[in-house]
mmCIF file of C-alpha atoms in Angstrom:
data_model
loop_
_atom_site.group_PDB
_atom_site.id
_atom_site.type_symbol
_atom_site.label_atom_id
_atom_site.label_comp_id
_atom_site.label_asym_id
_atom_site.label_seq_id
_atom_site.Cartn_x
_atom_site.Cartn_y
_atom_site.Cartn_z
ATOM 1 C CA UNK A 1 106.875 13.257 -46.641
ATOM 2 C CA UNK A 2 107.985 14.026 -50.087
ATOM 3 C CA UNK A 3 107.100 10.511 -51.152
ATOM 4 C CA UNK A 4 103.740 10.786 -49.599
ATOM 5 C CA UNK A 5 102.941 13.928 -51.435
ATOM 6 C CA UNK A 6 104.300 12.519 -54.656
ATOM 7 C CA UNK A 7 102.102 9.341 -54.461
ATOM 8 C CA UNK A 8 98.800 11.165 -53.842
ATOM 9 C CA UNK A 9 98.003 11.999 -57.497
ATOM 10 C CA UNK A 10 98.736 8.475 -58.528
ATOM 11 C CA UNK A 11 96.292 7.112 -56.001
ATOM 12 C CA UNK A 12 93.722 9.595 -57.084
ATOM 13 C CA UNK A 13 94.097 8.434 -60.661
ATOM 14 C CA UNK A 14 93.889 4.820 -59.626
ATOM 15 C CA UNK A 15 90.812 5.446 -57.585
ATOM 16 C CA UNK A 16 89.280 7.383 -60.441
ATOM 17 C CA UNK A 17 90.035 4.571 -62.878
ATOM 18 C CA UNK A 18 88.471 1.998 -60.619
ATOM 19 C CA UNK A 19 85.344 4.066 -60.277
ATOM 20 C CA UNK A 20 85.057 4.394 -64.050
ATOM 21 C CA UNK A 21 85.588 0.694 -64.419
ATOM 22 C CA UNK A 22 82.781 -0.036 -62.013
ATOM 23 C CA UNK A 23 80.514 2.274 -63.899
ATOM 24 C CA UNK A 24 81.538 0.642 -67.143
ATOM 25 C CA UNK A 25 80.807 -2.743 -65.659
ATOM 26 C CA UNK A 26 77.463 -1.509 -64.520
ATOM 27 C CA UNK A 27 76.760 -0.114 -67.965
ATOM 28 C CA UNK A 28 77.924 -3.347 -69.495
ATOM 29 C CA UNK A 29 75.635 -5.347 -67.251
ATOM 30 C CA UNK A 30 72.831 -2.977 -68.042
ATOM 31 C CA UNK A 31 73.394 -3.318 -71.768
ATOM 32 C CA UNK A 32 73.707 -7.057 -71.420
ATOM 33 C CA UNK A 33 70.349 -7.094 -69.697
ATOM 34 C CA UNK A 34 68.929 -4.849 -72.395
ATOM 35 C CA UNK A 35 70.510 -7.035 -75.063
ATOM 36 C CA UNK A 36 69.014 -10.129 -73.453
ATOM 37 C CA UNK A 37 65.649 -8.422 -73.265
ATOM 38 C CA UNK A 38 66.015 -7.341 -76.862
ATOM 39 C CA UNK A 39 66.916 -10.915 -77.804
ATOM 40 C CA UNK A 40 63.875 -12.131 -75.901
ATOM 41 C CA UNK A 41 61.700 -9.596 -77.656
ATOM 42 C CA UNK A 42 63.300 -10.515 -80.952
ATOM 43 C CA UNK A 43 62.764 -14.224 -80.309
ATOM 44 C CA UNK A 44 59.177 -13.578 -79.264
ATOM 45 C CA UNK A 45 58.599 -11.437 -82.328
ATOM 46 C CA UNK A 46 60.166 -14.103 -84.524
ATOM 47 C CA UNK A 47 57.918 -16.747 -82.940
ATOM 48 C CA UNK A 48 54.914 -14.486 -83.342
ATOM 49 C CA UNK A 49 55.925 -13.820 -86.935
ATOM 50 C CA UNK A 50 56.209 -17.551 -87.579
ATOM 51 C CA UNK A 51 52.845 -18.124 -85.944
ATOM 52 C CA UNK A 52 51.335 -15.293 -87.960
ATOM 53 C CA UNK A 53 52.888 -16.724 -91.118
ATOM 54 C CA UNK A 54 51.442 -20.136 -90.288
ATOM 55 C CA UNK A 55 48.067 -18.551 -89.545
ATOM 56 C CA UNK A 56 48.321 -16.584 -92.781
ATOM 57 C CA UNK A 57 49.128 -19.740 -94.739
ATOM 58 C CA UNK A 58 46.297 -21.588 -93.009
ATOM 59 C CA UNK A 59 43.892 -18.697 -93.624
ATOM 60 C CA UNK A 60 44.978 -18.588 -97.246
ATOM 61 C CA UNK A 61 44.391 -22.322 -97.576
ATOM 62 C CA UNK A 62 40.987 -21.994 -95.920
ATOM 63 C CA UNK A 63 40.166 -19.058 -98.174
ATOM 64 C CA UNK A 64 41.162 -21.074 -101.241
ATOM 65 C CA UNK A 65 39.081 -23.997 -99.959
ATOM 66 C CA UNK A 66 36.093 -21.706 -99.394
ATOM 67 C CA UNK A 67 36.573 -20.155 -102.820
ATOM 68 C CA UNK A 68 36.625 -23.638 -104.334
ATOM 69 C CA UNK A 69 33.544 -24.626 -102.344
ATOM 70 C CA UNK A 70 31.867 -21.380 -103.375
ATOM 71 C CA UNK A 71 32.588 -22.191 -107.010
ATOM 72 C CA UNK A 72 31.194 -25.687 -106.511
ATOM 73 C CA UNK A 73 28.126 -24.264 -104.770
ATOM 74 C CA UNK A 74 27.615 -21.777 -107.582
ATOM 75 C CA UNK A 75 27.984 -24.566 -110.110
ATOM 76 C CA UNK A 76 25.554 -26.774 -108.172
ATOM 77 C CA UNK A 77 23.174 -23.827 -107.787
ATOM 78 C CA UNK A 78 23.322 -23.134 -111.507
ATOM 79 C CA UNK A 79 22.633 -26.808 -112.244
ATOM 80 C CA UNK A 80 19.824 -26.919 -109.659
ATOM 81 C CA UNK A 81 18.375 -23.681 -111.029
ATOM 82 C CA UNK A 82 18.466 -25.075 -114.541
ATOM 83 C CA UNK A 83 16.882 -28.329 -113.345
ATOM 84 C CA UNK A 84 14.189 -26.440 -111.419
ATOM 85 C CA UNK A 85 13.495 -24.231 -114.423
ATOM 86 C CA UNK A 86 13.220 -27.323 -116.622
ATOM 87 C CA UNK A 87 10.893 -28.904 -114.067
ATOM 88 C CA UNK A 88 8.844 -25.703 -113.904
ATOM 89 C CA UNK A 89 8.639 -25.727 -117.689
ATOM 90 C CA UNK A 90 7.529 -29.370 -117.674
ATOM 91 C CA UNK A 91 4.972 -28.666 -114.947
ATOM 92 C CA UNK A 92 3.671 -25.645 -116.857
ATOM 93 C CA UNK A 93 3.357 -27.771 -120.001
ATOM 94 C CA UNK A 94 1.670 -30.548 -118.018
ATOM 95 C CA UNK A 95 -0.658 -27.965 -116.490
ATOM 96 C CA UNK A 96 -1.618 -26.749 -119.946
ATOM 97 C CA UNK A 97 -2.113 -30.341 -121.099
ATOM 98 C CA UNK A 98 -4.255 -31.099 -118.041
ATOM 99 C CA UNK A 99 -6.283 -27.924 -118.561
ATOM 100 C CA UNK A 100 -6.822 -28.904 -122.176
ATOM 101 C CA UNK A 101 -7.756 -32.432 -121.112
ATOM 102 C CA UNK A 102 -10.075 -31.005 -118.445
ATOM 103 C CA UNK A 103 -11.805 -28.822 -121.015
ATOM 104 C CA UNK A 104 -12.155 -31.798 -123.361
ATOM 105 C CA UNK A 105 -13.496 -33.957 -120.519
ATOM 106 C CA UNK A 106 -15.937 -31.224 -119.515
ATOM 107 C CA UNK A 107 -17.105 -30.905 -123.103
ATOM 108 C CA UNK A 108 -17.399 -34.694 -123.340
ATOM 109 C CA UNK A 109 -19.258 -34.763 -120.016
ATOM 110 C CA UNK A 110 -21.694 -32.120 -121.232
ATOM 111 C CA UNK A 111 -22.178 -34.094 -124.435
ATOM 112 C CA UNK A 112 -22.766 -37.284 -122.428
ATOM 113 C CA UNK A 113 -25.208 -35.463 -120.162
ATOM 114 C CA UNK A 114 -27.055 -34.107 -123.173
ATOM 115 C CA UNK A 115 -27.078 -37.587 -124.701
ATOM 116 C CA UNK A 116 -28.243 -39.070 -121.386
ATOM 117 C CA UNK A 117 -31.047 -36.517 -121.148
ATOM 118 C CA UNK A 118 -32.003 -37.242 -124.739
ATOM 119 C CA UNK A 119 -32.004 -40.999 -124.099
ATOM 120 C CA UNK A 120 -34.025 -40.548 -120.905
ATOM 121 C CA UNK A 121 -36.607 -38.589 -122.841
ATOM 122 C CA UNK A 122 -36.439 -41.130 -125.638
ATOM 123 C CA UNK A 123 -37.041 -44.114 -123.401
ATOM 124 C CA UNK A 124 -39.832 -42.499 -121.420
ATOM 125 C CA UNK A 125 -43.146 -44.063 -122.244
ATOM 126 C CA UNK A 126 -45.853 -41.456 -122.613
ATOM 127 C CA UNK A 127 -48.879 -43.669 -122.909
ATOM 128 C CA UNK A 128 -52.158 -43.829 -121.057
ATOM 129 C CA UNK A 129 -52.920 -47.446 -120.243
ATOM 130 C CA UNK A 130 -56.705 -47.866 -120.295
ATOM 131 C CA UNK A 131 -58.554 -49.562 -117.461
ATOM 132 C CA UNK A 132 -58.742 -53.249 -118.242
ATOM 133 C CA UNK A 133 -60.683 -55.950 -116.498
ATOM 134 C CA UNK A 134 -58.348 -58.690 -115.319
ATOM 135 C CA UNK A 135 -59.671 -62.202 -114.786
ATOM 136 C CA UNK A 136 -57.606 -64.485 -112.570
ATOM 137 C CA UNK A 137 -57.777 -68.049 -113.833
ATOM 138 C CA UNK A 138 -55.304 -69.955 -111.671
ATOM 139 C CA UNK A 139 -53.406 -69.361 -108.471
ATOM 140 C CA UNK A 140 -49.636 -69.386 -108.368
ATOM 141 C CA UNK A 141 -48.241 -72.421 -106.584
ATOM 142 C CA UNK A 142 -46.026 -70.197 -104.475
ATOM 143 C CA UNK A 143 -49.043 -68.373 -103.015
ATOM 144 C CA UNK A 144 -50.082 -69.293 -99.476
ATOM 145 C CA UNK A 145 -53.563 -69.596 -98.013
ATOM 146 C CA UNK A 146 -52.960 -66.632 -95.696
ATOM 147 C CA UNK A 147 -55.590 -63.995 -96.566
ATOM 148 C CA UNK A 148 -53.439 -61.260 -95.021
ATOM 149 C CA UNK A 149 -50.906 -61.587 -97.816
ATOM 150 C CA UNK A 150 -51.149 -58.844 -100.476
ATOM 151 C CA UNK A 151 -52.587 -59.441 -103.912
ATOM 152 C CA UNK A 152 -49.618 -59.906 -106.202
ATOM 153 C CA UNK A 153 -49.535 -59.419 -109.944
ATOM 154 C CA UNK A 154 -46.834 -59.336 -112.608
ATOM 155 C CA UNK A 155 -47.413 -57.321 -115.786
ATOM 156 C CA UNK A 156 -45.118 -57.336 -118.806
ATOM 157 C CA UNK A 157 -44.874 -54.070 -120.753
ATOM 158 C CA UNK A 158 -43.402 -54.424 -124.239
ATOM 159 C CA UNK A 159 -42.961 -51.502 -126.621
ATOM 160 C CA UNK A 160 -43.471 -52.224 -130.302
ATOM 161 C CA UNK A 161 -40.886 -51.083 -132.831
ATOM 162 C CA UNK A 162 -42.015 -48.345 -135.203
ATOM 163 C CA UNK A 163 -40.783 -46.568 -138.308
ATOM 164 C CA UNK A 164 -42.175 -43.502 -140.083
ATOM 165 C CA UNK A 165 -43.089 -44.169 -143.718
ATOM 166 C CA UNK A 166 -42.787 -40.989 -145.786
ATOM 167 C CA UNK A 167 -44.352 -40.184 -149.137
ATOM 168 C CA UNK A 168 -42.534 -41.781 -152.067
ATOM 169 C CA UNK A 169 -41.539 -44.794 -149.954
ATOM 170 C CA UNK A 170 -42.767 -48.357 -149.609
ATOM 171 C CA UNK A 171 -42.370 -51.159 -147.067
ATOM 172 C CA UNK A 172 -42.209 -54.760 -148.259
ATOM 173 C CA UNK A 173 -42.227 -57.762 -145.930
ATOM 174 C CA UNK A 174 -41.121 -61.041 -147.504
ATOM 175 C CA UNK A 175 -41.942 -64.484 -146.204
ATOM 176 C CA UNK A 176 -38.260 -65.479 -146.182
ATOM 177 C CA UNK A 177 -35.295 -63.593 -144.771
ATOM 178 C CA UNK A 178 -32.947 -64.574 -147.592
ATOM 179 C CA UNK A 179 -35.112 -62.756 -150.147
ATOM 180 C CA UNK A 180 -34.820 -59.490 -148.205
ATOM 181 C CA UNK A 181 -31.042 -60.009 -147.946
ATOM 182 C CA UNK A 182 -30.770 -60.514 -151.714
ATOM 183 C CA UNK A 183 -32.760 -57.363 -152.500
ATOM 184 C CA UNK A 184 -30.627 -55.271 -150.111
ATOM 185 C CA UNK A 185 -27.504 -56.209 -152.081
ATOM 186 C CA UNK A 186 -28.915 -54.415 -155.160
ATOM 187 C CA UNK A 187 -28.126 -50.678 -155.344
ATOM 188 C CA UNK A 188 -31.089 -49.828 -157.622
ATOM 189 C CA UNK A 189 -34.047 -51.819 -158.875
ATOM 190 C CA UNK A 190 -35.682 -50.940 -162.214
ATOM 191 C CA UNK A 191 -39.452 -51.435 -161.829
ATOM 192 C CA UNK A 192 -41.632 -51.419 -164.979
ATOM 193 C CA UNK A 193 -44.746 -49.288 -164.615
ATOM 194 C CA UNK A 194 -47.026 -48.454 -167.597
ATOM 195 C CA UNK A 195 -44.307 -48.508 -170.240
ATOM 196 C CA UNK A 196 -41.975 -46.632 -167.917
ATOM 197 C CA UNK A 197 -39.106 -47.714 -165.719
ATOM 198 C CA UNK A 198 -38.741 -46.482 -162.149
ATOM 199 C CA UNK A 199 -35.442 -46.698 -160.290
ATOM 200 C CA UNK A 200 -36.086 -47.463 -156.629
ATOM 201 C CA UNK A 201 -33.453 -47.850 -153.913
ATOM 202 C CA UNK A 202 -33.749 -50.762 -151.462
ATOM 203 C CA UNK A 203 -32.617 -49.768 -147.964
ATOM 204 C CA UNK A 204 -32.302 -51.460 -144.616
ATOM 205 C CA UNK A 205 -34.654 -50.071 -141.975
ATOM 206 C CA UNK A 206 -33.124 -48.534 -138.854
ATOM 207 C CA UNK A 207 -35.517 -48.497 -135.919
ATOM 208 C CA UNK A 208 -35.317 -46.574 -132.673
ATOM 209 C CA UNK A 209 -34.560 -48.562 -129.502
ATOM 210 C CA UNK A 210 -37.552 -50.053 -127.699
ATOM 211 C CA UNK A 211 -37.962 -51.236 -124.113
ATOM 212 C CA UNK A 212 -39.463 -54.196 -122.331
ATOM 213 C CA UNK A 213 -39.915 -54.572 -118.580
ATOM 214 C CA UNK A 214 -42.025 -56.179 -115.873
ATOM 215 C CA UNK A 215 -44.147 -54.404 -113.266
ATOM 216 C CA UNK A 216 -44.457 -56.373 -110.013
ATOM 217 C CA UNK A 217 -47.500 -55.080 -108.130
ATOM 218 C CA UNK A 218 -48.518 -55.828 -104.522
ATOM 219 C CA UNK A 219 -51.982 -54.604 -103.435
ATOM 220 C CA UNK A 220 -52.707 -54.639 -99.703
ATOM 221 C CA UNK A 221 -55.764 -56.599 -98.499
ATOM 222 C CA UNK A 222 -55.973 -54.782 -95.153
ATOM 223 C CA UNK A 223 -55.006 -51.162 -95.918
ATOM 224 C CA UNK A 224 -56.596 -48.317 -97.844
ATOM 225 C CA UNK A 225 -55.694 -44.688 -98.391
ATOM 226 C CA UNK A 226 -58.080 -41.820 -97.732
ATOM 227 C CA UNK A 227 -57.866 -38.435 -99.450
ATOM 228 C CA UNK A 228 -59.807 -35.170 -99.694
ATOM 229 C CA UNK A 229 -60.382 -35.081 -95.925
ATOM 230 C CA UNK A 230 -61.232 -31.449 -95.002
ATOM 231 C CA UNK A 231 -59.282 -29.948 -92.042
ATOM 232 C CA UNK A 232 -62.466 -28.829 -90.293
ATOM 233 C CA UNK A 233 -61.429 -30.164 -86.877
ATOM 234 C CA UNK A 234 -58.218 -30.629 -84.855
ATOM 235 C CA UNK A 235 -56.016 -33.425 -86.108
ATOM 236 C CA UNK A 236 -56.605 -35.766 -83.152
ATOM 237 C CA UNK A 237 -60.384 -35.414 -83.407
ATOM 238 C CA UNK A 238 -60.299 -36.060 -87.158
ATOM 239 C CA UNK A 239 -58.258 -39.221 -86.485
ATOM 240 C CA UNK A 240 -60.827 -40.416 -83.934
ATOM 241 C CA UNK A 241 -63.740 -39.641 -86.279
ATOM 242 C CA UNK A 242 -62.075 -41.538 -89.127
ATOM 243 C CA UNK A 243 -61.586 -44.579 -86.892
ATOM 244 C CA UNK A 244 -65.216 -44.462 -85.750
ATOM 245 C CA UNK A 245 -66.572 -43.986 -89.277
ATOM 246 C CA UNK A 246 -64.559 -46.807 -90.852
ATOM 247 C CA UNK A 247 -65.496 -49.142 -87.977
ATOM 248 C CA UNK A 248 -69.195 -49.128 -88.930
ATOM 249 C CA UNK A 249 -70.246 -52.387 -90.637
ATOM 250 C CA UNK A 250 -73.478 -50.713 -91.766
ATOM 251 C CA UNK A 251 -71.431 -48.567 -94.148
ATOM 252 C CA UNK A 252 -69.219 -51.414 -95.288
ATOM 253 C CA UNK A 253 -66.481 -50.825 -92.715
ATOM 254 C CA UNK A 254 -64.893 -53.183 -90.224
ATOM 255 C CA UNK A 255 -62.713 -53.396 -87.148
ATOM 256 C CA UNK A 256 -59.935 -50.810 -87.475
ATOM 257 C CA UNK A 257 -56.430 -51.652 -86.313
ATOM 258 C CA UNK A 258 -54.785 -48.267 -86.885
ATOM 259 C CA UNK A 259 -55.352 -44.797 -88.381
ATOM 260 C CA UNK A 260 -52.815 -42.280 -89.691
ATOM 261 C CA UNK A 261 -53.895 -38.781 -90.730
ATOM 262 C CA UNK A 262 -51.949 -35.800 -92.111
ATOM 263 C CA UNK A 263 -53.775 -32.498 -91.712
ATOM 264 C CA UNK A 264 -51.444 -30.670 -94.133
ATOM 265 C CA UNK A 265 -52.221 -32.948 -97.085
ATOM 266 C CA UNK A 266 -55.728 -34.022 -96.097
ATOM 267 C CA UNK A 267 -54.820 -37.692 -96.564
ATOM 268 C CA UNK A 268 -54.997 -40.702 -94.282
ATOM 269 C CA UNK A 269 -54.062 -44.351 -93.983
ATOM 270 C CA UNK A 270 -56.555 -46.874 -92.580
ATOM 271 C CA UNK A 271 -55.476 -50.374 -91.510
ATOM 272 C CA UNK A 272 -58.195 -52.959 -90.837
ATOM 273 C CA UNK A 273 -57.742 -55.956 -88.580
ATOM 274 C CA UNK A 274 -59.232 -58.450 -91.043
ATOM 275 C CA UNK A 275 -58.718 -58.708 -94.829
ATOM 276 C CA UNK A 276 -61.550 -58.195 -97.270
ATOM 277 C CA UNK A 277 -62.885 -54.890 -95.936
ATOM 278 C CA UNK A 278 -60.161 -52.838 -97.614
ATOM 279 C CA UNK A 279 -60.765 -54.585 -100.960
ATOM 280 C CA UNK A 280 -64.489 -53.835 -101.031
ATOM 281 C CA UNK A 281 -64.022 -50.208 -99.942
ATOM 282 C CA UNK A 282 -61.275 -49.623 -102.534
ATOM 283 C CA UNK A 283 -63.624 -50.851 -105.269
ATOM 284 C CA UNK A 284 -66.313 -48.380 -104.146
ATOM 285 C CA UNK A 285 -63.976 -45.369 -104.397
ATOM 286 C CA UNK A 286 -66.026 -43.163 -101.995
ATOM 287 C CA UNK A 287 -66.937 -43.402 -98.304
ATOM 288 C CA UNK A 288 -68.985 -41.249 -95.911
ATOM 289 C CA UNK A 289 -67.292 -40.159 -92.678
ATOM 290 C CA UNK A 290 -68.700 -38.186 -89.737
ATOM 291 C CA UNK A 291 -66.697 -35.031 -89.056
ATOM 292 C CA UNK A 292 -68.421 -31.800 -88.085
ATOM 293 C CA UNK A 293 -70.840 -32.868 -90.814
ATOM 294 C CA UNK A 294 -71.384 -35.841 -93.102
ATOM 295 C CA UNK A 295 -68.470 -35.738 -95.602
ATOM 296 C CA UNK A 296 -67.775 -38.012 -98.585
ATOM 297 C CA UNK A 297 -64.063 -38.789 -98.907
ATOM 298 C CA UNK A 298 -62.147 -40.615 -101.594
ATOM 299 C CA UNK A 299 -60.742 -44.066 -100.806
ATOM 300 C CA UNK A 300 -58.356 -46.190 -102.822
ATOM 301 C CA UNK A 301 -56.051 -49.186 -102.554
ATOM 302 C CA UNK A 302 -52.530 -49.072 -101.180
ATOM 303 C CA UNK A 303 -50.053 -50.792 -103.429
ATOM 304 C CA UNK A 304 -46.336 -51.136 -103.964
ATOM 305 C CA UNK A 305 -44.687 -51.727 -107.307
ATOM 306 C CA UNK A 306 -41.231 -52.535 -108.632
ATOM 307 C CA UNK A 307 -39.806 -52.399 -112.134
ATOM 308 C CA UNK A 308 -37.794 -55.492 -113.005
ATOM 309 C CA UNK A 309 -36.136 -57.088 -116.020
ATOM 310 C CA UNK A 310 -35.767 -53.745 -117.788
ATOM 311 C CA UNK A 311 -34.367 -54.422 -121.253
ATOM 312 C CA UNK A 312 -33.668 -52.302 -124.306
ATOM 313 C CA UNK A 313 -33.655 -53.605 -127.857
ATOM 314 C CA UNK A 314 -32.492 -52.097 -131.090
ATOM 315 C CA UNK A 315 -31.917 -53.500 -134.531
ATOM 316 C CA UNK A 316 -33.593 -53.860 -137.899
ATOM 317 C CA UNK A 317 -36.352 -56.038 -139.412
ATOM 318 C CA UNK A 318 -35.070 -59.271 -140.883
ATOM 319 C CA UNK A 319 -37.774 -59.730 -143.533
ATOM 320 C CA UNK A 320 -38.827 -56.135 -144.227
ATOM 321 C CA UNK A 321 -37.033 -53.609 -146.450
ATOM 322 C CA UNK A 322 -37.642 -49.972 -147.375
ATOM 323 C CA UNK A 323 -37.967 -48.812 -150.994
ATOM 324 C CA UNK A 324 -37.008 -45.145 -151.396
ATOM 325 C CA UNK A 325 -37.034 -42.494 -154.155
ATOM 326 C CA UNK A 326 -40.220 -43.792 -155.789
ATOM 327 C CA UNK A 327 -41.625 -41.262 -158.247
ATOM 328 C CA UNK A 328 -45.380 -40.616 -158.479
ATOM 329 C CA UNK A 329 -46.077 -41.761 -162.016
ATOM 330 C CA UNK A 330 -49.480 -43.388 -161.529
ATOM 331 C CA UNK A 331 -52.204 -44.101 -159.016
ATOM 332 C CA UNK A 332 -51.056 -45.199 -155.542
ATOM 333 C CA UNK A 333 -52.750 -48.604 -155.694
ATOM 334 C CA UNK A 334 -51.575 -49.280 -159.263
ATOM 335 C CA UNK A 335 -47.970 -48.429 -158.407
ATOM 336 C CA UNK A 336 -48.163 -50.639 -155.313
ATOM 337 C CA UNK A 337 -49.378 -53.518 -157.508
ATOM 338 C CA UNK A 338 -46.472 -52.993 -159.939
ATOM 339 C CA UNK A 339 -44.006 -53.018 -157.035
ATOM 340 C CA UNK A 340 -45.524 -56.215 -155.665
ATOM 341 C CA UNK A 341 -45.391 -57.947 -159.061
ATOM 342 C CA UNK A 342 -41.759 -56.907 -159.617
ATOM 343 C CA UNK A 343 -40.458 -58.098 -156.249
ATOM 344 C CA UNK A 344 -42.393 -61.383 -156.427
ATOM 345 C CA UNK A 345 -40.436 -62.546 -159.465
ATOM 346 C CA UNK A 346 -37.449 -64.814 -158.703
ATOM 347 C CA UNK A 347 -35.751 -63.386 -161.816
ATOM 348 C CA UNK A 348 -35.604 -60.049 -159.967
ATOM 349 C CA UNK A 349 -34.134 -61.781 -156.864
ATOM 350 C CA UNK A 350 -37.616 -61.553 -155.320
ATOM 351 C CA UNK A 351 -39.900 -64.001 -153.579
ATOM 352 C CA UNK A 352 -43.241 -64.447 -151.875
ATOM 353 C CA UNK A 353 -44.462 -61.206 -150.279
ATOM 354 C CA UNK A 354 -46.296 -61.238 -146.966
ATOM 355 C CA UNK A 355 -47.334 -57.566 -147.013
ATOM 356 C CA UNK A 356 -46.595 -54.339 -148.884
ATOM 357 C CA UNK A 357 -47.499 -50.703 -148.282
ATOM 358 C CA UNK A 358 -46.728 -47.751 -150.554
ATOM 359 C CA UNK A 359 -47.418 -44.065 -149.860
ATOM 360 C CA UNK A 360 -47.533 -41.416 -152.554
ATOM 361 C CA UNK A 361 -45.909 -38.017 -152.127
ATOM 362 C CA UNK A 362 -47.209 -35.668 -149.440
ATOM 363 C CA UNK A 363 -48.334 -38.451 -147.095
ATOM 364 C CA UNK A 364 -46.847 -40.071 -144.001
ATOM 365 C CA UNK A 365 -47.726 -43.064 -141.829
ATOM 366 C CA UNK A 366 -46.408 -44.862 -138.755
ATOM 367 C CA UNK A 367 -45.651 -48.557 -139.236
ATOM 368 C CA UNK A 368 -45.571 -51.005 -136.302
ATOM 369 C CA UNK A 369 -43.525 -54.212 -136.213
ATOM 370 C CA UNK A 370 -44.076 -57.418 -134.315
ATOM 371 C CA UNK A 371 -41.414 -58.485 -131.826
ATOM 372 C CA UNK A 372 -40.363 -61.533 -133.859
ATOM 373 C CA UNK A 373 -39.732 -59.302 -136.883
ATOM 374 C CA UNK A 374 -36.895 -57.427 -135.118
ATOM 375 C CA UNK A 375 -33.264 -58.533 -135.490
ATOM 376 C CA UNK A 376 -31.264 -57.484 -132.439
#
């Protein structure tokens, strides 16, 4: 019993030690687990740190690459901007040059238009050609025997060259061209006149351009025009009355093929079936028609014309010269005789004179030249 009581504390201590050991083991296991978890967390954090470092390095490299690209882009932009500015400057300069050229071209165009208008006015022929009787002598071989063909004629219009002779000037025409050429080489000619010497200046004559052209005229044998028809009736009735009136042989008419009438202008166009009637009526000039009353209308031929072979000529006379700066020292006829005598002498480089005309001061005349006298 004593032993039993003596061993009880020892067992209690042993049991207590075992319980503490179990708890320590449990704590150890718990801390091991925590340590393992901490190691896992540490490993994960280390991996994440490495990944973040790699990402940071990569981001830094990308940032450096973008910075480099940005610098290149800025450099390229600066170069492009400079190039564009240079191009803009060139375009602005070209624009100014083109504007200047445009203004010069416009001024030149206006000058050309003014010159064209002046030349048009210059080459217009303001001349009344008088009525002339034309006698046909022969028939052209190309003409046919068909009477319905129009009457054809070709007229040549040739303008004569002119020059205005002022007072104190003279025109001399030599028989030979070489004499005129020799005189023109002399700057001044000393002409003796009543114990005096006159210095005259030989000059070449400049003439205005002249024109020459042909007028081809076709006159209808079957058609005439009617004018001065009063609008006293409706247009259709006037047309019928014209056809009836021009169909009467007793008045010189004939069989009518067609009638055209314009009420607004009071004119008409009559076409006969046979030639000859229109010719005789056109020569009469007047014809009586039956409208609401007996009316006399004007009749005339219908013709077509064309201008062909239009040519312009300009030049100077080959045998005629102008003497200028002639002083009035004597009578006009006497001075003209002295000029003729002087320029006839071979010693003065002269020759035979075909014609001479001198005008004293205060006078003026218009001289005409033949076509063969002009040097083109």
